[in-house]
Amino acid sequence: KDEGLLRSIGLSNYVVEDYEELAQVMRVPPAVNQIEVNPFLYRKRTIDFFQARGIAIQSYRSLRDGKAFDHPLVLELARKHARTPAQILGRWCVQKGVIYIPKSVKRERMEENGRVLDFALEEGDVARLDALTTPDAIQAFRELYLRCVLRDTPLAGTPDGLALLRTRFTAD
């Protein structure tokens, strides 16, 4: 940064403990951490930790690849607010202060996904959506993190890599 070679850096899939390790040696604080965020994987403690340090959270899989569009609660709230399920999930992210950038190749869906700023979910709606994250979802995230943290690195599958593998971390 001092040499004018970068303006900011971003993180991807960092848990609290990854950041704390990085913070010991970093010279440029990260601007953003991209993690999966949606009502079915709402990691409140992790989100709060990063946001409290001025690090924006950008969601991927905000719409869960369409897999939540037929969930009864999502459909109920879509009817209540005269919106689509995608807009309900997107608005939930916005109200959590999470950067929401949905993926689509179809123009009509891009326009639909962008229409999340002209309505608000009620506090009770948000709380009900928050409750969709189950202990099983957090456990599945924990297992995925452990499987992927060293994947595609020279340490993958080695004794040195296994010795470095963090087994205790903030998953929620």
Short mmCIF file of C-alpha atoms in Angstrom, two decimals:
data_model
loop_
_atom_site.label_atom_id
_atom_site.label_comp_id
_atom_site.label_asym_id
_atom_site.label_seq_id
_atom_site.Cartn_x
_atom_site.Cartn_y
_atom_site.Cartn_z
CA LYS A 1 0.00 0.00 0.00
CA ASP A 2 2.85 2.37 0.84
CA GLU A 3 4.21 1.89 -2.68
CA GLY A 4 0.79 2.56 -4.23
CA LEU A 5 0.41 -1.01 -5.46
CA LEU A 6 -2.91 -1.72 -3.75
CA ARG A 7 -5.80 0.14 -2.23
CA SER A 8 -7.43 -2.60 -0.22
CA ILE A 9 -7.55 -6.33 0.25
CA GLY A 10 -10.36 -8.78 0.77
CA LEU A 11 -10.76 -12.09 2.50
CA SER A 12 -12.78 -15.13 1.56
CA ASN A 13 -14.24 -17.64 3.98
CA TYR A 14 -12.28 -16.37 6.96
CA VAL A 15 -13.49 -17.43 10.37
CA VAL A 16 -12.73 -15.30 13.44
CA GLU A 17 -9.63 -17.28 14.31
CA ASP A 18 -8.24 -17.01 10.75
CA TYR A 19 -8.54 -13.24 11.02
CA GLU A 20 -6.94 -13.13 14.46
CA GLU A 21 -3.97 -15.07 13.09
CA LEU A 22 -3.70 -12.75 10.09
CA ALA A 23 -4.04 -9.65 12.28
CA GLN A 24 -0.76 -10.51 14.00
CA VAL A 25 1.18 -9.89 10.78
CA MET A 26 -1.02 -7.81 8.47
CA ARG A 27 -0.01 -4.33 7.39
CA VAL A 28 -3.16 -3.56 5.41
CA PRO A 29 -6.48 -4.26 7.10
CA PRO A 30 -8.98 -6.10 4.91
CA ALA A 31 -11.98 -4.23 3.59
CA VAL A 32 -14.28 -7.22 3.10
CA ASN A 33 -14.74 -10.88 4.00
CA GLN A 34 -16.81 -12.89 1.54
CA ILE A 35 -18.67 -15.72 3.27
CA GLU A 36 -21.85 -17.67 2.72
CA VAL A 37 -24.71 -15.77 4.35
CA ASN A 38 -28.41 -16.54 4.13
CA PRO A 39 -31.16 -17.35 6.64
CA PHE A 40 -30.20 -21.02 6.49
CA LEU A 41 -26.58 -20.27 7.40
CA TYR A 42 -26.66 -17.15 9.56
CA ARG A 43 -23.37 -17.00 11.43
CA LYS A 44 -24.25 -14.04 13.65
CA ARG A 45 -21.17 -14.11 15.90
CA THR A 46 -18.86 -14.22 12.88
CA ILE A 47 -20.71 -11.42 11.09
CA ASP A 48 -20.78 -9.26 14.23
CA PHE A 49 -17.04 -9.84 14.80
CA PHE A 50 -16.03 -8.63 11.35
CA GLN A 51 -18.52 -5.76 11.16
CA ALA A 52 -17.35 -4.49 14.56
CA ARG A 53 -13.87 -4.17 13.06
CA GLY A 54 -15.11 -2.23 10.05
CA ILE A 55 -14.77 -5.21 7.72
CA ALA A 56 -17.73 -5.51 5.38
CA ILE A 57 -19.37 -8.88 4.90
CA GLN A 58 -20.22 -9.83 1.34
CA SER A 59 -22.53 -12.77 0.94
CA TYR A 60 -22.25 -15.53 -1.57
CA ARG A 61 -25.10 -18.02 -1.94
CA SER A 62 -27.50 -15.37 -0.63
CA LEU A 63 -30.21 -17.08 -2.65
CA ARG A 64 -28.99 -20.62 -1.88
CA ASP A 65 -28.90 -21.42 -5.58
CA GLY A 66 -32.71 -21.23 -5.56
CA LYS A 67 -32.97 -24.13 -3.10
CA ALA A 68 -34.89 -22.04 -0.54
CA PHE A 69 -37.44 -20.56 -2.91
CA ASP A 70 -40.03 -23.16 -1.93
CA HIS A 71 -39.43 -23.07 1.82
CA PRO A 72 -42.81 -22.47 3.53
CA LEU A 73 -41.63 -19.46 5.55
CA VAL A 74 -39.93 -17.82 2.57
CA LEU A 75 -43.11 -18.34 0.51
CA GLU A 76 -45.28 -16.99 3.34
CA LEU A 77 -43.19 -13.80 3.60
CA ALA A 78 -43.10 -13.43 -0.18
CA ARG A 79 -46.92 -13.46 -0.24
CA LYS A 80 -47.13 -11.13 2.75
CA HIS A 81 -44.86 -8.53 1.13
CA ALA A 82 -45.98 -9.15 -2.48
CA ARG A 83 -42.40 -10.08 -3.42
CA THR A 84 -40.57 -13.07 -4.81
CA PRO A 85 -38.70 -15.53 -2.60
CA ALA A 86 -35.43 -14.19 -4.04
CA GLN A 87 -36.36 -10.68 -2.97
CA ILE A 88 -37.18 -11.87 0.56
CA LEU A 89 -33.78 -13.56 0.89
CA GLY A 90 -32.00 -10.56 -0.62
CA ARG A 91 -33.78 -8.08 1.63
CA TRP A 92 -32.90 -10.18 4.68
CA CYS A 93 -29.20 -9.79 3.75
CA VAL A 94 -29.58 -6.05 3.25
CA GLN A 95 -31.23 -5.66 6.65
CA LYS A 96 -28.33 -7.55 8.22
CA GLY A 97 -25.90 -5.01 6.73
CA VAL A 98 -24.46 -7.65 4.41
CA ILE A 99 -23.40 -6.85 0.85
CA TYR A 100 -25.81 -8.73 -1.39
CA ILE A 101 -24.67 -9.47 -4.94
CA PRO A 102 -26.91 -12.17 -6.40
CA LYS A 103 -25.81 -14.17 -9.42
CA SER A 104 -27.95 -14.54 -12.51
CA VAL A 105 -27.47 -14.60 -16.26
CA LYS A 106 -31.09 -13.64 -17.02
CA ARG A 107 -31.90 -9.95 -17.28
CA GLU A 108 -35.37 -10.28 -15.70
CA ARG A 109 -33.91 -12.05 -12.68
CA MET A 110 -31.15 -9.47 -12.36
CA GLU A 111 -33.79 -6.73 -12.28
CA GLU A 112 -35.94 -8.69 -9.82
CA ASN A 113 -32.95 -9.39 -7.56
CA GLY A 114 -32.11 -5.69 -7.51
CA ARG A 115 -35.53 -4.67 -6.22
CA VAL A 116 -34.80 -5.18 -2.53
CA LEU A 117 -34.35 -1.59 -1.39
CA ASP A 118 -37.93 -0.37 -1.70
CA PHE A 119 -39.45 -2.47 1.06
CA ALA A 120 -38.50 -3.74 4.50
CA LEU A 121 -39.09 -6.92 6.41
CA GLU A 122 -40.66 -6.45 9.82
CA GLU A 123 -38.53 -7.24 12.87
CA GLY A 124 -40.59 -10.38 13.49
CA ASP A 125 -40.10 -11.52 9.90
CA VAL A 126 -36.34 -11.14 10.26
CA ALA A 127 -36.33 -13.04 13.56
CA ARG A 128 -38.28 -15.91 12.00
CA LEU A 129 -35.84 -16.06 9.08
CA ASP A 130 -32.88 -15.95 11.51
CA ALA A 131 -34.30 -19.03 13.21
CA LEU A 132 -33.94 -21.08 10.02
CA THR A 133 -30.27 -21.67 10.83
CA THR A 134 -30.21 -24.97 12.66
CA PRO A 135 -27.47 -26.59 14.73
CA ASP A 136 -27.16 -29.13 11.88
CA ALA A 137 -26.44 -26.30 9.43
CA ILE A 138 -23.70 -24.94 11.69
CA GLN A 139 -22.25 -28.44 12.06
CA ALA A 140 -22.29 -28.93 8.28
CA PHE A 141 -20.43 -25.62 7.90
CA ARG A 142 -17.90 -26.73 10.51
CA GLU A 143 -17.25 -29.98 8.63
CA LEU A 144 -16.95 -28.19 5.29
CA TYR A 145 -14.48 -25.69 6.73
CA LEU A 146 -12.30 -28.47 8.09
CA ARG A 147 -12.38 -30.27 4.73
CA CYS A 148 -11.58 -27.18 2.69
CA VAL A 149 -9.26 -24.99 4.76
CA LEU A 150 -6.08 -26.56 3.40
CA ARG A 151 -7.45 -27.88 0.12
CA ASP A 152 -5.45 -26.82 -2.94
CA THR A 153 -2.41 -25.93 -0.85
CA PRO A 154 0.94 -27.75 -0.64
CA LEU A 155 0.01 -28.74 2.92
CA ALA A 156 -3.17 -30.60 1.95
CA GLY A 157 -3.10 -34.15 3.30
CA THR A 158 0.37 -33.84 4.81
CA PRO A 159 1.32 -34.35 8.46
CA ASP A 160 2.42 -30.68 8.60
CA GLY A 161 -0.96 -29.63 7.25
CA LEU A 162 -2.83 -31.78 9.74
CA ALA A 163 -0.76 -30.31 12.57
CA LEU A 164 -1.78 -26.80 11.48
CA LEU A 165 -5.45 -27.63 11.07
CA ARG A 166 -7.56 -25.61 13.46
CA THR A 167 -10.24 -27.84 14.95
CA ARG A 168 -11.70 -25.26 17.34
CA PHE A 169 -13.12 -22.13 15.74
CA THR A 170 -16.14 -19.87 15.73
CA ALA A 171 -18.60 -21.50 13.36
CA ASP A 172 -21.67 -19.40 14.13
#
